[in-house]
PDB file of C-alpha atoms in Angstrom:
ATOM      1  CA  ARG K1105     111.251  46.164 166.729  1.00  0.00           C
ATOM      2  CA  LYS K1106     109.467  46.148 163.366  1.00  0.00           C
ATOM      3  CA  GLU K1107     106.266  44.183 163.145  1.00  0.00           C
ATOM      4  CA  VAL K1108     107.468  42.232 160.148  1.00  0.00           C
ATOM      5  CA  GLU K1109     111.181  41.708 159.711  1.00  0.00           C
ATOM      6  CA  GLN K1110     112.886  40.151 156.729  1.00  0.00           C
ATOM      7  CA  ASP K1111     116.417  39.197 155.724  1.00  0.00           C
ATOM      8  CA  PRO K1112     118.087  42.425 154.681  1.00  0.00           C
ATOM      9  CA  GLY K1113     119.495  41.089 151.417  1.00  0.00           C
ATOM     10  CA  PRO K1114     120.332  41.677 148.683  1.00  0.00           C
ATOM     11  CA  PHE K1115     120.697  38.116 147.547  1.00  0.00           C
ATOM     12  CA  ASN K1116     122.770  37.637 144.368  1.00  0.00           C
ATOM     13  CA  VAL K1117     122.597  34.037 143.104  1.00  0.00           C
ATOM     14  CA  PRO K1118     123.390  32.220 139.875  1.00  0.00           C
ATOM     15  CA  GLU K1119     120.723  30.698 137.705  1.00  0.00           C
ATOM     16  CA  GLY K1120     119.649  27.325 138.949  1.00  0.00           C
ATOM     17  CA  ALA K1121     120.487  28.064 142.604  1.00  0.00           C
ATOM     18  CA  THR K1122     118.125  27.468 145.514  1.00  0.00           C
ATOM     19  CA  VAL K1123     117.532  30.509 147.687  1.00  0.00           C
ATOM     20  CA  ALA K1124     115.621  30.858 150.969  1.00  0.00           C
ATOM     21  CA  PHE K1125     114.052  33.983 152.489  1.00  0.00           C
ATOM     22  CA  ASN K1126     113.114  34.263 156.150  1.00  0.00           C
ATOM     23  CA  CYS K1127     110.592  36.490 157.862  1.00  0.00           C
ATOM     24  CA  THR K1128     109.513  36.955 161.466  1.00  0.00           C
ATOM     25  CA  TYR K1129     106.448  38.758 162.792  1.00  0.00           C
ATOM     26  CA  SER K1130     105.808  40.138 166.232  1.00  0.00           C
ATOM     27  CA  ASN K1131     102.015  40.147 166.548  1.00  0.00           C
ATOM     28  CA  SER K1132     100.777  36.758 167.744  1.00  0.00           C
ATOM     29  CA  ALA K1133      97.233  37.731 166.709  1.00  0.00           C
ATOM     30  CA  SER K1134      98.240  37.682 163.059  1.00  0.00           C
ATOM     31  CA  GLN K1135      95.681  35.870 161.012  1.00  0.00           C
ATOM     32  CA  SER K1136      96.932  35.315 157.491  1.00  0.00           C
ATOM     33  CA  PHE K1137     100.310  35.286 155.798  1.00  0.00           C
ATOM     34  CA  PHE K1138     101.510  35.944 152.247  1.00  0.00           C
ATOM     35  CA  TRP K1139     104.495  36.472 150.020  1.00  0.00           C
ATOM     36  CA  TYR K1140     104.260  39.239 147.444  1.00  0.00           C
ATOM     37  CA  ARG K1141     106.660  40.018 144.670  1.00  0.00           C
ATOM     38  CA  GLN K1142     107.500  43.545 143.574  1.00  0.00           C
ATOM     39  CA  ASP K1143     109.527  44.307 140.393  1.00  0.00           C
ATOM     40  CA  CYS K1144     111.494  47.512 140.239  1.00  0.00           C
ATOM     41  CA  ARG K1145     109.173  50.531 139.927  1.00  0.00           C
ATOM     42  CA  LYS K1146     106.138  48.260 139.709  1.00  0.00           C
ATOM     43  CA  GLU K1147     103.268  47.406 142.037  1.00  0.00           C
ATOM     44  CA  PRO K1148     103.365  44.391 144.390  1.00  0.00           C
ATOM     45  CA  LYS K1149     101.743  41.169 143.140  1.00  0.00           C
ATOM     46  CA  LEU K1150     100.650  38.219 145.181  1.00  0.00           C
ATOM     47  CA  LEU K1151     103.071  35.344 144.831  1.00  0.00           C
ATOM     48  CA  MET K1152     101.432  32.920 147.242  1.00  0.00           C
ATOM     49  CA  SER K1153      99.532  32.592 150.478  1.00  0.00           C
ATOM     50  CA  VAL K1154     101.261  30.745 153.326  1.00  0.00           C
ATOM     51  CA  TYR K1155      99.474  27.981 155.225  1.00  0.00           C
ATOM     52  CA  SER K1156     100.417  26.289 158.517  1.00  0.00           C
ATOM     53  CA  SER K1157     100.800  22.962 156.733  1.00  0.00           C
ATOM     54  CA  GLY K1158     103.231  24.475 154.244  1.00  0.00           C
ATOM     55  CA  ASN K1159     102.407  24.846 150.588  1.00  0.00           C
ATOM     56  CA  GLU K1160     104.119  24.590 147.249  1.00  0.00           C
ATOM     57  CA  ASP K1161     103.551  26.228 143.904  1.00  0.00           C
ATOM     58  CA  GLY K1162     105.926  24.928 141.291  1.00  0.00           C
ATOM     59  CA  ARG K1163     109.439  26.036 142.241  1.00  0.00           C
ATOM     60  CA  PHE K1164     108.204  28.009 145.229  1.00  0.00           C
ATOM     61  CA  THR K1165     107.607  26.560 148.706  1.00  0.00           C
ATOM     62  CA  ALA K1166     106.278  28.549 151.643  1.00  0.00           C
ATOM     63  CA  GLN K1167     106.320  27.530 155.307  1.00  0.00           C
ATOM     64  CA  LEU K1168     104.719  28.977 158.425  1.00  0.00           C
ATOM     65  CA  ASN K1169     105.633  28.283 162.029  1.00  0.00           C
ATOM     66  CA  ARG K1170     103.061  29.984 164.235  1.00  0.00           C
ATOM     67  CA  ALA K1171     104.806  29.002 167.473  1.00  0.00           C
ATOM     68  CA  SER K1172     108.026  30.714 166.377  1.00  0.00           C
ATOM     69  CA  GLN K1173     106.195  33.400 164.421  1.00  0.00           C
ATOM     70  CA  TYR K1174     108.336  32.647 161.418  1.00  0.00           C
ATOM     71  CA  ILE K1175     107.620  32.445 157.702  1.00  0.00           C
ATOM     72  CA  SER K1176     109.889  31.277 154.936  1.00  0.00           C
ATOM     73  CA  LEU K1177     109.989  31.164 151.155  1.00  0.00           C
ATOM     74  CA  LEU K1178     112.164  28.749 149.227  1.00  0.00           C
ATOM     75  CA  ILE K1179     112.856  29.188 145.524  1.00  0.00           C
ATOM     76  CA  ARG K1180     114.338  26.276 143.668  1.00  0.00           C
ATOM     77  CA  ASP K1181     116.074  26.320 140.266  1.00  0.00           C
ATOM     78  CA  SER K1182     116.175  30.152 140.201  1.00  0.00           C
ATOM     79  CA  LYS K1183     115.416  31.863 136.921  1.00  0.00           C
ATOM     80  CA  LEU K1184     116.548  35.259 135.696  1.00  0.00           C
ATOM     81  CA  SER K1185     112.897  36.301 135.792  1.00  0.00           C
ATOM     82  CA  ASP K1186     112.814  35.608 139.571  1.00  0.00           C
ATOM     83  CA  SER K1187     114.855  38.813 140.122  1.00  0.00           C
ATOM     84  CA  ALA K1188     112.616  41.073 142.197  1.00  0.00           C
ATOM     85  CA  THR K1189     111.940  42.178 145.722  1.00  0.00           C
ATOM     86  CA  TYR K1190     110.022  39.700 147.847  1.00  0.00           C
ATOM     87  CA  LEU K1191     107.692  41.100 150.461  1.00  0.00           C
ATOM     88  CA  CYS K1192     106.550  39.168 153.515  1.00  0.00           C
ATOM     89  CA  VAL K1193     102.980  40.202 154.432  1.00  0.00           C
ATOM     90  CA  VAL K1194     100.977  39.539 157.586  1.00  0.00           C
ATOM     91  CA  LYS K1195      97.295  40.270 157.967  1.00  0.00           C
ATOM     92  CA  LEU K1196      96.061  41.411 161.367  1.00  0.00           C
ATOM     93  CA  ALA K1197      92.452  41.811 162.413  1.00  0.00           C
ATOM     94  CA  GLY K1198      90.421  44.567 160.722  1.00  0.00           C
ATOM     95  CA  ASN K1199      91.950  44.147 157.286  1.00  0.00           C
ATOM     96  CA  ASP K1200      95.287  45.684 158.451  1.00  0.00           C
ATOM     97  CA  MET K1201      98.019  44.272 156.222  1.00  0.00           C
ATOM     98  CA  ARG K1202     101.606  44.653 157.466  1.00  0.00           C
ATOM     99  CA  PHE K1203     104.359  44.415 154.919  1.00  0.00           C
ATOM    100  CA  GLY K1204     108.028  43.728 155.589  1.00  0.00           C
ATOM    101  CA  ALA K1205     110.615  45.991 154.004  1.00  0.00           C
ATOM    102  CA  GLY K1206     111.346  43.343 151.356  1.00  0.00           C
ATOM    103  CA  THR K1207     114.341  41.306 150.321  1.00  0.00           C
ATOM    104  CA  ARG K1208     115.877  41.960 146.963  1.00  0.00           C
ATOM    105  CA  LEU K1209     116.871  39.003 144.826  1.00  0.00           C
ATOM    106  CA  THR K1210     119.086  39.208 141.738  1.00  0.00           C
ATOM    107  CA  VAL K1211     119.534  36.054 139.722  1.00  0.00           C
ATOM    108  CA  LYS K1212     122.576  36.220 137.408  1.00  0.00           C
ATOM    109  CA  PRO K1213     123.375  34.172 134.298  1.00  0.00           C
TER     110      PRO K1213
ATOM    111  CA  GLU T 702      88.702  42.665 132.693  1.00  0.00           C
ATOM    112  CA  THR T 703      89.950  46.128 133.573  1.00  0.00           C
ATOM    113  CA  GLY T 704      92.771  46.293 136.141  1.00  0.00           C
ATOM    114  CA  VAL T 705      93.293  48.780 138.918  1.00  0.00           C
ATOM    115  CA  THR T 706      94.129  52.259 137.675  1.00  0.00           C
ATOM    116  CA  GLN T 707      95.455  55.265 139.581  1.00  0.00           C
ATOM    117  CA  SER T 708      95.806  58.922 138.746  1.00  0.00           C
ATOM    118  CA  PRO T 709      97.888  60.928 138.515  1.00  0.00           C
ATOM    119  CA  THR T 710     101.060  58.880 137.992  1.00  0.00           C
ATOM    120  CA  HIS T 711     103.292  61.618 139.406  1.00  0.00           C
ATOM    121  CA  LEU T 712     102.618  64.716 141.446  1.00  0.00           C
ATOM    122  CA  ILE T 713     104.747  67.489 143.004  1.00  0.00           C
ATOM    123  CA  LYS T 714     103.356  69.536 145.846  1.00  0.00           C
ATOM    124  CA  THR T 715     104.779  71.893 148.483  1.00  0.00           C
ATOM    125  CA  ARG T 716     104.525  71.635 152.233  1.00  0.00           C
ATOM    126  CA  GLY T 717     101.157  72.647 153.629  1.00  0.00           C
ATOM    127  CA  GLN T 718      99.230  71.953 150.406  1.00  0.00           C
ATOM    128  CA  GLN T 719      96.475  69.415 150.021  1.00  0.00           C
ATOM    129  CA  VAL T 720      96.431  66.549 147.521  1.00  0.00           C
ATOM    130  CA  THR T 721      93.790  64.144 146.131  1.00  0.00           C
ATOM    131  CA  LEU T 722      94.751  60.849 144.624  1.00  0.00           C
ATOM    132  CA  ARG T 723      92.333  58.650 142.704  1.00  0.00           C
ATOM    133  CA  CYS T 724      91.864  54.919 142.236  1.00  0.00           C
ATOM    134  CA  SER T 725      89.534  52.899 140.047  1.00  0.00           C
ATOM    135  CA  SER T 726      89.075  49.384 141.321  1.00  0.00           C
ATOM    136  CA  GLN T 727      89.226  46.281 139.204  1.00  0.00           C
ATOM    137  CA  SER T 728      85.931  45.252 137.577  1.00  0.00           C
ATOM    138  CA  GLY T 729      83.847  43.208 140.078  1.00  0.00           C
ATOM    139  CA  HIS T 730      85.741  44.416 143.159  1.00  0.00           C
ATOM    140  CA  ASN T 731      83.995  46.316 145.935  1.00  0.00           C
ATOM    141  CA  THR T 732      86.867  46.946 148.333  1.00  0.00           C
ATOM    142  CA  VAL T 733      89.762  49.403 148.060  1.00  0.00           C
ATOM    143  CA  SER T 734      92.789  49.623 150.302  1.00  0.00           C
ATOM    144  CA  TRP T 735      95.350  52.430 150.288  1.00  0.00           C
ATOM    145  CA  TYR T 736      99.058  52.081 151.122  1.00  0.00           C
ATOM    146  CA  GLN T 737     102.039  54.395 151.447  1.00  0.00           C
ATOM    147  CA  GLN T 738     105.422  53.029 150.293  1.00  0.00           C
ATOM    148  CA  ALA T 739     108.504  55.016 151.135  1.00  0.00           C
ATOM    149  CA  LEU T 740     111.711  54.386 149.196  1.00  0.00           C
ATOM    150  CA  GLY T 741     113.307  51.115 150.235  1.00  0.00           C
ATOM    151  CA  GLN T 742     110.395  50.159 152.496  1.00  0.00           C
ATOM    152  CA  GLY T 743     107.387  47.921 152.201  1.00  0.00           C
ATOM    153  CA  PRO T 744     103.891  49.372 151.761  1.00  0.00           C
ATOM    154  CA  GLN T 745     102.237  50.679 154.945  1.00  0.00           C
ATOM    155  CA  PHE T 746      98.496  50.230 155.291  1.00  0.00           C
ATOM    156  CA  ILE T 747      96.611  53.539 155.448  1.00  0.00           C
ATOM    157  CA  PHE T 748      92.950  52.402 155.385  1.00  0.00           C
ATOM    158  CA  GLN T 749      90.427  50.314 153.541  1.00  0.00           C
ATOM    159  CA  TYR T 750      87.005  51.179 152.145  1.00  0.00           C
ATOM    160  CA  TYR T 751      84.165  48.719 151.665  1.00  0.00           C
ATOM    161  CA  ARG T 752      80.715  49.686 150.475  1.00  0.00           C
ATOM    162  CA  GLU T 753      81.604  53.369 150.818  1.00  0.00           C
ATOM    163  CA  GLU T 754      82.588  53.063 154.533  1.00  0.00           C
ATOM    164  CA  GLU T 755      85.994  52.995 156.137  1.00  0.00           C
ATOM    165  CA  ASN T 756      86.622  49.383 157.086  1.00  0.00           C
ATOM    166  CA  GLY T 757      89.927  49.390 158.922  1.00  0.00           C
ATOM    167  CA  ARG T 758      92.708  51.948 159.397  1.00  0.00           C
ATOM    168  CA  GLY T 759      96.447  51.801 159.980  1.00  0.00           C
ATOM    169  CA  ASN T 760      98.568  54.176 162.045  1.00  0.00           C
ATOM    170  CA  PHE T 761      98.102  57.353 160.005  1.00  0.00           C
ATOM    171  CA  PRO T 762      96.954  60.751 161.301  1.00  0.00           C
ATOM    172  CA  PRO T 763      93.498  62.159 160.532  1.00  0.00           C
ATOM    173  CA  ARG T 764      94.854  64.451 157.816  1.00  0.00           C
ATOM    174  CA  PHE T 765      94.845  61.262 155.703  1.00  0.00           C
ATOM    175  CA  SER T 766      91.233  60.720 154.712  1.00  0.00           C
ATOM    176  CA  GLY T 767      89.376  58.905 152.020  1.00  0.00           C
ATOM    177  CA  LEU T 768      86.197  58.311 150.138  1.00  0.00           C
ATOM    178  CA  GLN T 769      84.679  55.473 148.207  1.00  0.00           C
ATOM    179  CA  PHE T 770      82.027  56.122 145.555  1.00  0.00           C
ATOM    180  CA  PRO T 771      79.028  53.961 144.517  1.00  0.00           C
ATOM    181  CA  ASN T 772      81.026  52.654 141.564  1.00  0.00           C
ATOM    182  CA  TYR T 773      83.700  51.474 144.114  1.00  0.00           C
ATOM    183  CA  SER T 774      86.320  53.928 142.915  1.00  0.00           C
ATOM    184  CA  SER T 775      88.127  55.741 145.727  1.00  0.00           C
ATOM    185  CA  GLU T 776      90.037  58.894 146.627  1.00  0.00           C
ATOM    186  CA  LEU T 777      92.808  59.437 149.136  1.00  0.00           C
ATOM    187  CA  ASN T 778      93.077  62.983 150.456  1.00  0.00           C
ATOM    188  CA  VAL T 779      96.065  64.258 152.377  1.00  0.00           C
ATOM    189  CA  ASN T 780      95.896  67.698 154.040  1.00  0.00           C
ATOM    190  CA  ALA T 781      98.717  69.872 155.315  1.00  0.00           C
ATOM    191  CA  LEU T 782     101.372  67.972 153.386  1.00  0.00           C
ATOM    192  CA  GLU T 783     104.697  67.284 155.097  1.00  0.00           C
ATOM    193  CA  LEU T 784     108.029  66.436 153.516  1.00  0.00           C
ATOM    194  CA  ASP T 785     107.772  62.882 154.935  1.00  0.00           C
ATOM    195  CA  ASP T 786     104.607  62.345 152.905  1.00  0.00           C
ATOM    196  CA  SER T 787     106.792  61.955 149.821  1.00  0.00           C
ATOM    197  CA  ALA T 788     106.223  58.331 148.761  1.00  0.00           C
ATOM    198  CA  LEU T 789     104.551  55.979 146.316  1.00  0.00           C
ATOM    199  CA  TYR T 790     100.850  55.719 147.127  1.00  0.00           C
ATOM    200  CA  LEU T 791      99.328  52.400 146.111  1.00  0.00           C
ATOM    201  CA  CYS T 792      95.730  51.375 146.029  1.00  0.00           C
ATOM    202  CA  ALA T 793      94.618  47.762 145.911  1.00  0.00           C
ATOM    203  CA  SER T 794      91.206  46.343 145.171  1.00  0.00           C
ATOM    204  CA  SER T 795      89.637  43.107 146.197  1.00  0.00           C
ATOM    205  CA  SER T 796      86.247  41.456 146.097  1.00  0.00           C
ATOM    206  CA  GLN T 797      85.245  41.335 149.749  1.00  0.00           C
ATOM    207  CA  GLY T 798      85.623  43.631 152.726  1.00  0.00           C
ATOM    208  CA  GLY T 799      85.112  41.220 155.619  1.00  0.00           C
ATOM    209  CA  SER T 800      87.833  38.728 154.868  1.00  0.00           C
ATOM    210  CA  TYR T 801      90.953  38.636 152.911  1.00  0.00           C
ATOM    211  CA  ASN T 802      90.847  37.970 149.242  1.00  0.00           C
ATOM    212  CA  GLU T 803      93.743  38.576 146.908  1.00  0.00           C
ATOM    213  CA  GLN T 804      94.420  42.288 146.603  1.00  0.00           C
ATOM    214  CA  PHE T 805      95.316  43.569 143.162  1.00  0.00           C
ATOM    215  CA  PHE T 806      97.519  46.672 143.217  1.00  0.00           C
ATOM    216  CA  GLY T 807      97.434  49.642 140.910  1.00  0.00           C
ATOM    217  CA  PRO T 808     100.633  51.125 139.487  1.00  0.00           C
ATOM    218  CA  GLY T 809     100.732  53.820 142.181  1.00  0.00           C
ATOM    219  CA  THR T 810     101.019  57.606 142.338  1.00  0.00           C
ATOM    220  CA  ARG T 811     104.451  58.976 143.153  1.00  0.00           C
ATOM    221  CA  LEU T 812     104.047  62.066 145.363  1.00  0.00           C
ATOM    222  CA  THR T 813     106.908  64.451 145.954  1.00  0.00           C
ATOM    223  CA  VAL T 814     106.544  67.104 148.620  1.00  0.00           C
ATOM    224  CA  LEU T 815     109.014  69.998 148.407  1.00  0.00           C
TER     225      LEU T 815
END
């Protein structure tokens, strides 16, 4: 079993759609949680951190359920510019960051 | 503010050779982490350097080694290259070594081992 597992994707959605990505992690000692975005042939960039209470940044909402070891990302009112691969990231002790394989999103006109 | 830079951008080596990849951290950052990203996969943590010392390591063999210099730039060295070492190598810099702060990634070095 992979340490961080994500929806396989790809997700192809029309502009304006709401899309949700799920992620599960296996290590209960995981300390911090993040979503990164990676455009094709580019480096990953931090999208948002994920907190237990849930957090929102504009059209993006992240949720964490420590008991179920589950993380989610919701994107509302999708834009063409949201097309990218979304990486679920879990930080273990000792600065060890574990990335999921990523879920590819394509938003179409 | 200067972002994270990496060199070279592309590299082709043959099995058994050695390679050195370089990373300059973002201005004001003292921590550099290295990752390996195979095609279609997420980045895998290799190790992190903070104040010129290794500060955490992922599940990579000892032939993957690194250095950090007083100006916080860093090198990743890989000895005895194998075909499976073909990947995008990313470095990321941040401002602290003891706790997580946002990591800023460089554009990567694409290594091909033939």
